[in-house]
PDB file of C-alpha atoms and ligand atoms in Angstrom:
ATOM      1  CA  MET A   1       0.000   0.000   0.000  1.00  0.00           C
ATOM      2  CA  SER A   2       1.301   3.409  -0.778  1.00  0.00           C
ATOM      3  CA  ALA A   3       1.394   6.252   1.703  1.00  0.00           C
ATOM      4  CA  LEU A   4      -1.246   8.998   1.602  1.00  0.00           C
ATOM      5  CA  ILE A   5       1.033  11.492   3.295  1.00  0.00           C
ATOM      6  CA  ASP A   6       4.480  12.729   2.221  1.00  0.00           C
ATOM      7  CA  LEU A   7       5.987  15.519   4.304  1.00  0.00           C
ATOM      8  CA  HIS A   8       9.362  15.948   2.588  1.00  0.00           C
ATOM      9  CA  LEU A   9       9.476  17.082  -1.051  1.00  0.00           C
ATOM     10  CA  HIS A  10      11.673  19.398  -3.138  1.00  0.00           C
ATOM     11  CA  THR A  11      10.942  21.540  -6.208  1.00  0.00           C
ATOM     12  CA  THR A  12      12.901  23.905  -8.459  1.00  0.00           C
ATOM     13  CA  ALA A  13      12.624  26.446  -5.632  1.00  0.00           C
ATOM     14  CA  SER A  14      15.712  24.546  -4.372  1.00  0.00           C
ATOM     15  CA  ASP A  15      17.381  21.345  -5.628  1.00  0.00           C
ATOM     16  CA  GLY A  16      14.304  19.491  -6.908  1.00  0.00           C
ATOM     17  CA  ARG A  17      14.119  19.065 -10.697  1.00  0.00           C
ATOM     18  CA  LEU A  18      10.337  19.462 -11.071  1.00  0.00           C
ATOM     19  CA  THR A  19       8.588  22.822 -10.940  1.00  0.00           C
ATOM     20  CA  PRO A  20       5.918  23.078  -8.224  1.00  0.00           C
ATOM     21  CA  PRO A  21       3.058  22.457 -10.726  1.00  0.00           C
ATOM     22  CA  GLU A  22       4.909  19.465 -12.239  1.00  0.00           C
ATOM     23  CA  LEU A  23       5.483  17.997  -8.799  1.00  0.00           C
ATOM     24  CA  VAL A  24       1.867  18.615  -7.755  1.00  0.00           C
ATOM     25  CA  LYS A  25       0.633  16.752 -10.849  1.00  0.00           C
ATOM     26  CA  LEU A  26       2.865  13.789 -10.005  1.00  0.00           C
ATOM     27  CA  LEU A  27       1.725  13.817  -6.354  1.00  0.00           C
ATOM     28  CA  ALA A  28      -1.954  13.858  -7.334  1.00  0.00           C
ATOM     29  CA  GLU A  29      -1.435  11.080  -9.879  1.00  0.00           C
ATOM     30  CA  SER A  30       0.394   9.048  -7.231  1.00  0.00           C
ATOM     31  CA  GLY A  31      -2.725   9.149  -5.054  1.00  0.00           C
ATOM     32  CA  LEU A  32      -1.220  11.316  -2.311  1.00  0.00           C
ATOM     33  CA  LYS A  33      -3.607  13.358  -0.175  1.00  0.00           C
ATOM     34  CA  TYR A  34      -1.512  15.440   2.232  1.00  0.00           C
ATOM     35  CA  VAL A  35       1.924  16.698   1.266  1.00  0.00           C
ATOM     36  CA  ALA A  36       4.426  19.282   2.455  1.00  0.00           C
ATOM     37  CA  ILE A  37       6.674  21.226   0.083  1.00  0.00           C
ATOM     38  CA  THR A  38       9.995  21.551   1.942  1.00  0.00           C
ATOM     39  CA  ASP A  39      12.602  23.342  -0.151  1.00  0.00           C
ATOM     40  CA  HIS A  40      16.024  24.275   1.223  1.00  0.00           C
ATOM     41  CA  ASP A  41      15.965  27.809   2.684  1.00  0.00           C
ATOM     42  CA  SER A  42      12.968  28.829   0.565  1.00  0.00           C
ATOM     43  CA  THR A  43       9.179  28.847   0.570  1.00  0.00           C
ATOM     44  CA  GLU A  44       9.102  30.285  -2.971  1.00  0.00           C
ATOM     45  CA  GLY A  45       7.576  27.116  -4.434  1.00  0.00           C
ATOM     46  CA  VAL A  46       4.701  26.800  -1.993  1.00  0.00           C
ATOM     47  CA  ALA A  47       2.285  29.385  -3.414  1.00  0.00           C
ATOM     48  CA  SER A  48       2.441  27.989  -6.944  1.00  0.00           C
ATOM     49  CA  ALA A  49       2.087  24.440  -5.564  1.00  0.00           C
ATOM     50  CA  ILE A  50      -1.068  25.494  -3.690  1.00  0.00           C
ATOM     51  CA  ASP A  51      -2.321  27.186  -6.824  1.00  0.00           C
ATOM     52  CA  ALA A  52      -1.621  24.113  -8.976  1.00  0.00           C
ATOM     53  CA  ALA A  53      -3.340  21.878  -6.414  1.00  0.00           C
ATOM     54  CA  THR A  54      -6.688  23.627  -6.980  1.00  0.00           C
ATOM     55  CA  LEU A  55      -6.923  21.280  -9.999  1.00  0.00           C
ATOM     56  CA  TYR A  56      -6.836  18.295  -7.636  1.00  0.00           C
ATOM     57  CA  PRO A  57      -9.431  18.650  -4.851  1.00  0.00           C
ATOM     58  CA  GLY A  58      -8.140  15.520  -3.082  1.00  0.00           C
ATOM     59  CA  LEU A  59      -4.662  16.966  -2.556  1.00  0.00           C
ATOM     60  CA  THR A  60      -3.741  19.363   0.266  1.00  0.00           C
ATOM     61  CA  ILE A  61      -0.435  21.265   0.399  1.00  0.00           C
ATOM     62  CA  ILE A  62       1.204  22.091   3.743  1.00  0.00           C
ATOM     63  CA  PRO A  63       3.619  25.061   3.548  1.00  0.00           C
ATOM     64  CA  GLY A  64       7.045  23.834   4.653  1.00  0.00           C
ATOM     65  CA  ILE A  65      10.797  24.360   4.573  1.00  0.00           C
ATOM     66  CA  GLU A  66      14.089  22.551   5.193  1.00  0.00           C
ATOM     67  CA  LEU A  67      16.881  24.458   6.969  1.00  0.00           C
ATOM     68  CA  SER A  68      20.447  23.121   7.202  1.00  0.00           C
ATOM     69  CA  ALA A  69      22.078  23.350  10.608  1.00  0.00           C
ATOM     70  CA  ASP A  70      25.423  22.353  12.057  1.00  0.00           C
ATOM     71  CA  PRO A  71      25.534  20.769  15.503  1.00  0.00           C
ATOM     72  CA  PRO A  72      28.884  19.540  16.857  1.00  0.00           C
ATOM     73  CA  GLN A  73      27.646  16.025  15.960  1.00  0.00           C
ATOM     74  CA  GLY A  74      27.716  16.722  12.195  1.00  0.00           C
ATOM     75  CA  GLU A  75      24.946  18.107  10.032  1.00  0.00           C
ATOM     76  CA  ALA A  76      21.271  18.351  11.007  1.00  0.00           C
ATOM     77  CA  HIS A  77      18.425  19.401   8.732  1.00  0.00           C
ATOM     78  CA  ILE A  78      15.356  20.934  10.329  1.00  0.00           C
ATOM     79  CA  LEU A  79      12.003  20.752   8.556  1.00  0.00           C
ATOM     80  CA  GLY A  80       9.291  23.295   9.335  1.00  0.00           C
ATOM     81  CA  TYR A  81       5.551  22.762   8.782  1.00  0.00           C
ATOM     82  CA  PHE A  82       2.461  25.005   8.685  1.00  0.00           C
ATOM     83  CA  LEU A  83       4.560  28.096   8.082  1.00  0.00           C
ATOM     84  CA  ASP A  84       3.241  31.636   7.793  1.00  0.00           C
ATOM     85  CA  LEU A  85       4.513  32.531   4.327  1.00  0.00           C
ATOM     86  CA  ASP A  86       3.928  36.247   4.838  1.00  0.00           C
ATOM     87  CA  ASP A  87       6.246  36.562   7.841  1.00  0.00           C
ATOM     88  CA  TYR A  88       8.513  39.390   6.691  1.00  0.00           C
ATOM     89  CA  ASP A  89      11.298  38.731   9.211  1.00  0.00           C
ATOM     90  CA  PHE A  90      11.357  35.011   8.414  1.00  0.00           C
ATOM     91  CA  GLN A  91      11.550  35.713   4.664  1.00  0.00           C
ATOM     92  CA  GLY A  92      14.393  38.175   5.317  1.00  0.00           C
ATOM     93  CA  VAL A  93      16.404  35.497   7.132  1.00  0.00           C
ATOM     94  CA  LEU A  94      15.774  33.009   4.310  1.00  0.00           C
ATOM     95  CA  ALA A  95      16.983  35.561   1.751  1.00  0.00           C
ATOM     96  CA  GLU A  96      20.185  35.977   3.780  1.00  0.00           C
ATOM     97  CA  PHE A  97      20.703  32.217   3.879  1.00  0.00           C
ATOM     98  CA  ARG A  98      20.242  32.025   0.110  1.00  0.00           C
ATOM     99  CA  ALA A  99      22.733  34.860  -0.451  1.00  0.00           C
ATOM    100  CA  GLY A 100      25.258  32.981   1.718  1.00  0.00           C
ATOM    101  CA  ARG A 101      24.715  29.866  -0.389  1.00  0.00           C
ATOM    102  CA  GLU A 102      25.371  31.813  -3.555  1.00  0.00           C
ATOM    103  CA  SER A 103      28.788  33.046  -2.387  1.00  0.00           C
ATOM    104  CA  ARG A 104      29.612  29.565  -1.135  1.00  0.00           C
ATOM    105  CA  GLY A 105      28.588  28.096  -4.517  1.00  0.00           C
ATOM    106  CA  ARG A 106      30.818  30.580  -6.338  1.00  0.00           C
ATOM    107  CA  GLU A 107      33.713  29.631  -4.062  1.00  0.00           C
ATOM    108  CA  MET A 108      33.223  25.943  -4.865  1.00  0.00           C
ATOM    109  CA  VAL A 109      33.165  26.721  -8.594  1.00  0.00           C
ATOM    110  CA  ASP A 110      36.397  28.751  -8.221  1.00  0.00           C
ATOM    111  CA  ARG A 111      38.029  25.916  -6.346  1.00  0.00           C
ATOM    112  CA  LEU A 112      36.924  23.415  -8.991  1.00  0.00           C
ATOM    113  CA  ALA A 113      38.613  25.587 -11.633  1.00  0.00           C
ATOM    114  CA  THR A 114      41.907  25.498  -9.734  1.00  0.00           C
ATOM    115  CA  LEU A 115      41.576  21.696  -9.631  1.00  0.00           C
ATOM    116  CA  GLY A 116      41.281  21.565 -13.418  1.00  0.00           C
ATOM    117  CA  VAL A 117      37.531  20.933 -13.328  1.00  0.00           C
ATOM    118  CA  PRO A 118      36.057  24.132 -14.753  1.00  0.00           C
ATOM    119  CA  ILE A 119      32.317  24.732 -14.863  1.00  0.00           C
ATOM    120  CA  GLU A 120      30.445  27.925 -15.704  1.00  0.00           C
ATOM    121  CA  TRP A 121      28.815  29.780 -12.814  1.00  0.00           C
ATOM    122  CA  ASP A 122      26.139  30.992 -15.240  1.00  0.00           C
ATOM    123  CA  ARG A 123      25.234  27.375 -15.985  1.00  0.00           C
ATOM    124  CA  VAL A 124      24.906  26.602 -12.264  1.00  0.00           C
ATOM    125  CA  GLU A 125      22.520  29.550 -11.957  1.00  0.00           C
ATOM    126  CA  GLU A 126      20.547  28.395 -14.979  1.00  0.00           C
ATOM    127  CA  LEU A 127      20.202  24.916 -13.504  1.00  0.00           C
ATOM    128  CA  ALA A 128      18.991  26.444 -10.238  1.00  0.00           C
ATOM    129  CA  LYS A 129      16.157  28.172 -12.151  1.00  0.00           C
ATOM    130  CA  GLY A 130      16.086  31.081  -9.740  1.00  0.00           C
ATOM    131  CA  GLY A 131      15.793  28.772  -6.723  1.00  0.00           C
ATOM    132  CA  THR A 132      18.180  28.257  -3.795  1.00  0.00           C
ATOM    133  CA  ILE A 133      21.671  27.354  -5.070  1.00  0.00           C
ATOM    134  CA  THR A 134      22.746  23.949  -3.727  1.00  0.00           C
ATOM    135  CA  ARG A 135      25.511  21.442  -4.301  1.00  0.00           C
ATOM    136  CA  PRO A 136      23.319  19.255  -6.558  1.00  0.00           C
ATOM    137  CA  HIS A 137      23.215  22.131  -9.087  1.00  0.00           C
ATOM    138  CA  ILE A 138      27.016  22.148  -9.141  1.00  0.00           C
ATOM    139  CA  ALA A 139      27.045  18.339  -9.457  1.00  0.00           C
ATOM    140  CA  LEU A 140      24.660  18.520 -12.441  1.00  0.00           C
ATOM    141  CA  ALA A 141      26.870  21.109 -14.157  1.00  0.00           C
ATOM    142  CA  MET A 142      29.905  18.838 -13.598  1.00  0.00           C
ATOM    143  CA  VAL A 143      28.122  15.837 -15.129  1.00  0.00           C
ATOM    144  CA  GLU A 144      27.033  17.968 -18.110  1.00  0.00           C
ATOM    145  CA  ARG A 145      30.615  19.054 -18.767  1.00  0.00           C
ATOM    146  CA  GLY A 146      31.753  15.413 -18.627  1.00  0.00           C
ATOM    147  CA  HIS A 147      34.043  15.974 -15.628  1.00  0.00           C
ATOM    148  CA  VAL A 148      32.348  13.126 -13.769  1.00  0.00           C
ATOM    149  CA  ALA A 149      30.201  10.252 -14.996  1.00  0.00           C
ATOM    150  CA  THR A 150      27.545  10.512 -12.294  1.00  0.00           C
ATOM    151  CA  PHE A 151      26.054  12.858  -9.752  1.00  0.00           C
ATOM    152  CA  GLN A 152      27.372  10.576  -6.982  1.00  0.00           C
ATOM    153  CA  GLU A 153      30.929  10.796  -8.337  1.00  0.00           C
ATOM    154  CA  ALA A 154      30.752  14.613  -8.163  1.00  0.00           C
ATOM    155  CA  PHE A 155      29.947  14.340  -4.450  1.00  0.00           C
ATOM    156  CA  GLU A 156      32.476  11.589  -3.731  1.00  0.00           C
ATOM    157  CA  LYS A 157      35.428  13.253  -5.433  1.00  0.00           C
ATOM    158  CA  TYR A 158      34.733  16.970  -5.222  1.00  0.00           C
ATOM    159  CA  ILE A 159      31.799  18.462  -3.356  1.00  0.00           C
ATOM    160  CA  GLY A 160      30.834  15.937  -0.669  1.00  0.00           C
ATOM    161  CA  GLN A 161      32.034  16.767   2.857  1.00  0.00           C
ATOM    162  CA  THR A 162      35.415  15.125   2.280  1.00  0.00           C
ATOM    163  CA  GLY A 163      35.674  16.267  -1.346  1.00  0.00           C
ATOM    164  CA  LEU A 164      38.494  18.444  -2.731  1.00  0.00           C
ATOM    165  CA  ALA A 165      36.266  21.421  -3.550  1.00  0.00           C
ATOM    166  CA  TYR A 166      33.922  21.254  -0.551  1.00  0.00           C
ATOM    167  CA  ILE A 167      33.175  24.551   1.150  1.00  0.00           C
ATOM    168  CA  GLN A 168      30.989  24.744   4.241  1.00  0.00           C
ATOM    169  CA  ARG A 169      27.893  26.888   4.451  1.00  0.00           C
ATOM    170  CA  GLU A 170      27.891  29.528   7.151  1.00  0.00           C
ATOM    171  CA  LYS A 171      27.301  27.560  10.319  1.00  0.00           C
ATOM    172  CA  LEU A 172      23.859  27.676  11.931  1.00  0.00           C
ATOM    173  CA  ALA A 173      23.110  26.064  15.295  1.00  0.00           C
ATOM    174  CA  PRO A 174      20.148  23.650  15.116  1.00  0.00           C
ATOM    175  CA  GLU A 175      18.600  25.365  18.141  1.00  0.00           C
ATOM    176  CA  ILE A 176      18.561  28.648  16.177  1.00  0.00           C
ATOM    177  CA  ALA A 177      17.022  26.977  13.114  1.00  0.00           C
ATOM    178  CA  ILE A 178      14.322  25.549  15.392  1.00  0.00           C
ATOM    179  CA  GLU A 179      13.669  28.930  17.006  1.00  0.00           C
ATOM    180  CA  LEU A 180      13.378  30.610  13.585  1.00  0.00           C
ATOM    181  CA  ILE A 181      10.650  28.146  12.604  1.00  0.00           C
ATOM    182  CA  ALA A 182       8.936  28.329  15.994  1.00  0.00           C
ATOM    183  CA  ASP A 183       8.978  32.155  15.951  1.00  0.00           C
ATOM    184  CA  ASN A 184       7.197  31.969  12.603  1.00  0.00           C
ATOM    185  CA  GLY A 185       4.537  29.812  14.263  1.00  0.00           C
ATOM    186  CA  GLY A 186       5.660  26.730  12.312  1.00  0.00           C
ATOM    187  CA  LEU A 187       6.420  23.253  13.651  1.00  0.00           C
ATOM    188  CA  PRO A 188      10.102  22.176  13.641  1.00  0.00           C
ATOM    189  CA  VAL A 189      10.925  18.522  12.901  1.00  0.00           C
ATOM    190  CA  LEU A 190      14.348  16.847  12.587  1.00  0.00           C
ATOM    191  CA  ALA A 191      14.894  15.515   9.052  1.00  0.00           C
ATOM    192  CA  HIS A 192      16.538  12.138   8.303  1.00  0.00           C
ATOM    193  CA  PRO A 193      18.002  11.802  11.819  1.00  0.00           C
ATOM    194  CA  ALA A 194      19.974   8.657  11.040  1.00  0.00           C
ATOM    195  CA  ARG A 195      21.622  10.179   7.982  1.00  0.00           C
ATOM    196  CA  TYR A 196      23.762  13.190   8.792  1.00  0.00           C
ATOM    197  CA  VAL A 197      23.768  13.182  12.574  1.00  0.00           C
ATOM    198  CA  SER A 198      26.114  11.008  14.573  1.00  0.00           C
ATOM    199  CA  ASN A 199      25.323  10.696  18.274  1.00  0.00           C
ATOM    200  CA  LEU A 200      21.660  11.555  17.818  1.00  0.00           C
ATOM    201  CA  GLU A 201      20.953  11.006  21.479  1.00  0.00           C
ATOM    202  CA  GLY A 202      23.562  13.624  22.385  1.00  0.00           C
ATOM    203  CA  LEU A 203      21.712  16.147  20.257  1.00  0.00           C
ATOM    204  CA  LEU A 204      18.078  15.368  21.080  1.00  0.00           C
ATOM    205  CA  PRO A 205      17.808  16.843  24.601  1.00  0.00           C
ATOM    206  CA  SER A 206      18.909  20.336  23.565  1.00  0.00           C
ATOM    207  CA  ILE A 207      16.925  20.471  20.330  1.00  0.00           C
ATOM    208  CA  ARG A 208      13.835  19.120  22.078  1.00  0.00           C
ATOM    209  CA  LYS A 209      14.218  21.890  24.625  1.00  0.00           C
ATOM    210  CA  ALA A 210      14.581  24.451  21.800  1.00  0.00           C
ATOM    211  CA  GLY A 211      11.134  23.448  20.516  1.00  0.00           C
ATOM    212  CA  LEU A 212      11.496  20.409  18.258  1.00  0.00           C
ATOM    213  CA  VAL A 213       8.120  18.656  17.884  1.00  0.00           C
ATOM    214  CA  GLY A 214       8.929  15.661  15.680  1.00  0.00           C
ATOM    215  CA  LEU A 215      11.449  13.265  14.167  1.00  0.00           C
ATOM    216  CA  GLU A 216      11.474  11.901  10.652  1.00  0.00           C
ATOM    217  CA  VAL A 217      10.920   8.190  11.233  1.00  0.00           C
ATOM    218  CA  TYR A 218       9.461   7.105   7.895  1.00  0.00           C
ATOM    219  CA  TYR A 219      12.130   8.113   5.399  1.00  0.00           C
ATOM    220  CA  LYS A 220      13.254   7.007   1.966  1.00  0.00           C
ATOM    221  CA  ASP A 221      15.382   3.924   2.600  1.00  0.00           C
ATOM    222  CA  TYR A 222      15.213   3.496   6.385  1.00  0.00           C
ATOM    223  CA  THR A 223      15.116  -0.145   7.458  1.00  0.00           C
ATOM    224  CA  GLU A 224      12.484  -1.480   9.823  1.00  0.00           C
ATOM    225  CA  THR A 225      15.118  -1.616  12.571  1.00  0.00           C
ATOM    226  CA  GLU A 226      16.035   2.049  12.054  1.00  0.00           C
ATOM    227  CA  GLN A 227      12.353   3.006  12.044  1.00  0.00           C
ATOM    228  CA  ALA A 228      11.770   1.074  15.249  1.00  0.00           C
ATOM    229  CA  GLU A 229      14.711   2.767  16.984  1.00  0.00           C
ATOM    230  CA  LEU A 230      13.535   6.214  15.924  1.00  0.00           C
ATOM    231  CA  LEU A 231       9.981   5.421  16.986  1.00  0.00           C
ATOM    232  CA  GLU A 232      11.320   4.478  20.387  1.00  0.00           C
ATOM    233  CA  LEU A 233      13.116   7.840  20.624  1.00  0.00           C
ATOM    234  CA  CYS A 234       9.860   9.589  19.684  1.00  0.00           C
ATOM    235  CA  GLY A 235       8.230   7.907  22.662  1.00  0.00           C
ATOM    236  CA  GLN A 236      11.106   8.763  24.966  1.00  0.00           C
ATOM    237  CA  TYR A 237      11.252  12.459  23.993  1.00  0.00           C
ATOM    238  CA  ASP A 238       7.547  12.948  23.246  1.00  0.00           C
ATOM    239  CA  LEU A 239       8.114  13.701  19.577  1.00  0.00           C
ATOM    240  CA  ILE A 240       5.725  13.131  16.661  1.00  0.00           C
ATOM    241  CA  PRO A 241       6.891  10.455  14.167  1.00  0.00           C
ATOM    242  CA  CYS A 242       6.950  12.225  10.785  1.00  0.00           C
ATOM    243  CA  GLY A 243       8.372  11.389   7.378  1.00  0.00           C
ATOM    244  CA  GLY A 244       8.444  11.502   3.623  1.00  0.00           C
ATOM    245  CA  SER A 245      10.349  10.573   0.499  1.00  0.00           C
ATOM    246  CA  ASP A 246      12.735  13.591   0.250  1.00  0.00           C
ATOM    247  CA  TYR A 247      11.964  13.429  -3.456  1.00  0.00           C
ATOM    248  CA  HIS A 248      14.124  15.593  -5.762  1.00  0.00           C
ATOM    249  CA  ALA A 249      13.287  14.036  -9.179  1.00  0.00           C
ATOM    250  CA  LEU A 250      17.029  13.561  -9.701  1.00  0.00           C
ATOM    251  CA  LYS A 251      16.556  10.075 -11.165  1.00  0.00           C
ATOM    252  CA  THR A 252      19.479   8.746  -9.115  1.00  0.00           C
ATOM    253  CA  PRO A 253      19.396   5.006  -8.328  1.00  0.00           C
ATOM    254  CA  GLU A 254      18.745   5.510  -4.601  1.00  0.00           C
ATOM    255  CA  GLU A 255      15.824   7.905  -5.044  1.00  0.00           C
ATOM    256  CA  VAL A 256      12.349   6.733  -3.995  1.00  0.00           C
ATOM    257  CA  ASP A 257       9.165   8.082  -5.545  1.00  0.00           C
ATOM    258  CA  PRO A 258       6.734  10.282  -3.612  1.00  0.00           C
ATOM    259  CA  GLY A 259       4.089   8.244  -1.852  1.00  0.00           C
ATOM    260  CA  LEU A 260       6.299   5.242  -1.185  1.00  0.00           C
ATOM    261  CA  VAL A 261       7.000   6.213   2.389  1.00  0.00           C
ATOM    262  CA  GLY A 262       5.236   8.489   4.833  1.00  0.00           C
ATOM    263  CA  PRO A 263       3.830   8.852   8.328  1.00  0.00           C
ATOM    264  CA  PRO A 264       0.451   7.552   9.510  1.00  0.00           C
ATOM    265  CA  LEU A 265      -2.629   9.805   9.625  1.00  0.00           C
ATOM    266  CA  GLU A 266      -2.351   9.851  13.427  1.00  0.00           C
ATOM    267  CA  SER A 267       0.910  11.858  13.116  1.00  0.00           C
ATOM    268  CA  LEU A 268      -0.688  14.372  10.791  1.00  0.00           C
ATOM    269  CA  LEU A 269      -3.587  14.809  13.229  1.00  0.00           C
ATOM    270  CA  ARG A 270      -1.122  15.549  16.024  1.00  0.00           C
ATOM    271  CA  LEU A 271       0.719  18.095  13.844  1.00  0.00           C
ATOM    272  CA  ARG A 272      -2.571  19.707  12.824  1.00  0.00           C
ATOM    273  CA  ASP A 273      -3.635  20.061  16.439  1.00  0.00           C
ATOM    274  CA  MET A 274      -0.285  21.568  17.432  1.00  0.00           C
ATOM    275  CA  ALA A 275      -0.526  24.027  14.535  1.00  0.00           C
ATOM    276  CA  GLY A 276      -3.828  25.326  15.951  1.00  0.00           C
ATOM    277  CA  ASP A 277      -5.795  27.674  13.670  1.00  0.00           C
ATOM    278  CA  ARG A 278      -3.247  27.318  10.890  1.00  0.00           C
ATOM    279  CA  GLY A 279      -3.469  23.536  11.071  1.00  0.00           C
ATOM    280  CA  ARG A 280      -7.260  23.547  10.877  1.00  0.00           C
ATOM    281  CA  ALA A 281      -7.287  26.169   8.105  1.00  0.00           C
ATOM    282  CA  THR A 282      -4.981  24.006   5.990  1.00  0.00           C
ATOM    283  CA  LEU A 283      -6.314  20.535   6.729  1.00  0.00           C
ATOM    284  CA  GLY A 284      -9.909  20.995   7.875  1.00  0.00           C
ATOM    285  CA  ASP A 285     -11.318  17.869   9.503  1.00  0.00           C
ATOM    286  CA  LEU A 286      -9.106  15.537   7.426  1.00  0.00           C
ATOM    287  CA  ASN A 287     -12.045  13.674   5.964  1.00  0.00           C
ATOM    288  CA  GLY A 288     -11.027  14.522   2.407  1.00  0.00           C
TER     289      GLY A 288
HETATM  290  P1  AMP B 301      23.732  21.842   0.127  1.00  0.00           P
HETATM  291  O1  AMP B 301      22.491  22.213   0.876  1.00  0.00           O
HETATM  292  O2  AMP B 301      24.082  22.808  -0.950  1.00  0.00           O
HETATM  293  O3  AMP B 301      24.884  21.554   1.036  1.00  0.00           O
HETATM  294  O4  AMP B 301      23.395  20.493  -0.640  1.00  0.00           O
HETATM  295  C1  AMP B 301      22.786  19.487   0.103  1.00  0.00           C
HETATM  296  C2  AMP B 301      21.925  18.642  -0.794  1.00  0.00           C
HETATM  297  O5  AMP B 301      22.765  17.868  -1.621  1.00  0.00           O
HETATM  298  C3  AMP B 301      21.096  17.642   0.010  1.00  0.00           C
HETATM  299  O6  AMP B 301      19.852  18.177   0.318  1.00  0.00           O
HETATM  300  C4  AMP B 301      20.978  16.485  -0.929  1.00  0.00           C
HETATM  301  O7  AMP B 301      19.892  16.707  -1.795  1.00  0.00           O
HETATM  302  C5  AMP B 301      22.255  16.543  -1.736  1.00  0.00           C
HETATM  303  N1  AMP B 301      23.359  15.684  -1.256  1.00  0.00           N
HETATM  304  C6  AMP B 301      24.129  15.862  -0.175  1.00  0.00           C
HETATM  305  N2  AMP B 301      25.083  14.902  -0.081  1.00  0.00           N
HETATM  306  C7  AMP B 301      24.894  14.103  -1.141  1.00  0.00           C
HETATM  307  C8  AMP B 301      25.550  12.940  -1.629  1.00  0.00           C
HETATM  308  N3  AMP B 301      26.600  12.402  -1.003  1.00  0.00           N
HETATM  309  N4  AMP B 301      25.083  12.399  -2.748  1.00  0.00           N
HETATM  310  C9  AMP B 301      24.057  12.942  -3.397  1.00  0.00           C
HETATM  311  N5  AMP B 301      23.388  14.020  -3.000  1.00  0.00           N
HETATM  312  C10 AMP B 301      23.807  14.607  -1.895  1.00  0.00           C
HETATM  313 MN1   MN B 302      18.265  18.470  -1.295  1.00  0.00          MN
HETATM  314 MN1   MN B 303      18.074  17.075   4.057  1.00  0.00          MN
HETATM  315 MN1   MN B 304      15.364  17.272   1.816  1.00  0.00          MN
END
């Protein structure tokens, strides 16, 4: 059975390859009912996704985001749900994050040139289609120029964390990322906890205290054992088990399609109730 809920999806507003309307069409055709658009450092795709979804009365879009943060334990991504898109201060912070990513992207491109792997910055920008600049855009430009055979190879050799041209983003504490989302009135959830964070249990107490409300338990390729461990942590820290496919439409071998993995309706009900008026305005009584 496929999932009805997918709370982790990317569009061309960041490193996804489908525009919001293209993604919405795919989501509706996949039989999904409740989805969150969660682009990196941007909510620019949400309005057009909501607009496109008016064609599909069975599909509801939850405004979301994914912020990248840097705890001592590694990298932690914080998802935010039921955001207020018109929050001027929040949008200002996102614009700053995106500007920081642009200078970091340019630095990586400069470093690649010194390594004898030249790519055009203009091409990276074109591939980003006006959305948040991310490493996958650089990887795509490298594949196009024939410097590497695959997207994965670009990460392994050059732009992954141990790669020759890797440059860090400006560091952001996960507690701050959580507060930014909470100040907006959104609900902060830790993305793919087993993926980038070592010593998860060292991190959880402080991020829970900062306002984290959920953990991504149902994710892409997590095994049943991983899911069970994360579910246990949800119980221990009173966190809502969330999840989604983290779909980017990159067509890489490890990608899973939207609707293949997601949280149960019970989790969405808990999120809706925590989101108060905004939750009810978006989801109604969930009988759709
Ligand atoms: P950035 O936010 O610019 O640092 O890029 C992070 C994005 O790159 C993630 O959201 C993933 O979509 C992708 N990514 C990160 N590491 C890898 C990897 N090793 N292989 C493929 N994609 C990756
Ligand atoms: Mn991504
Ligand atoms: Mn992520
Ligand atoms: Mn993601």
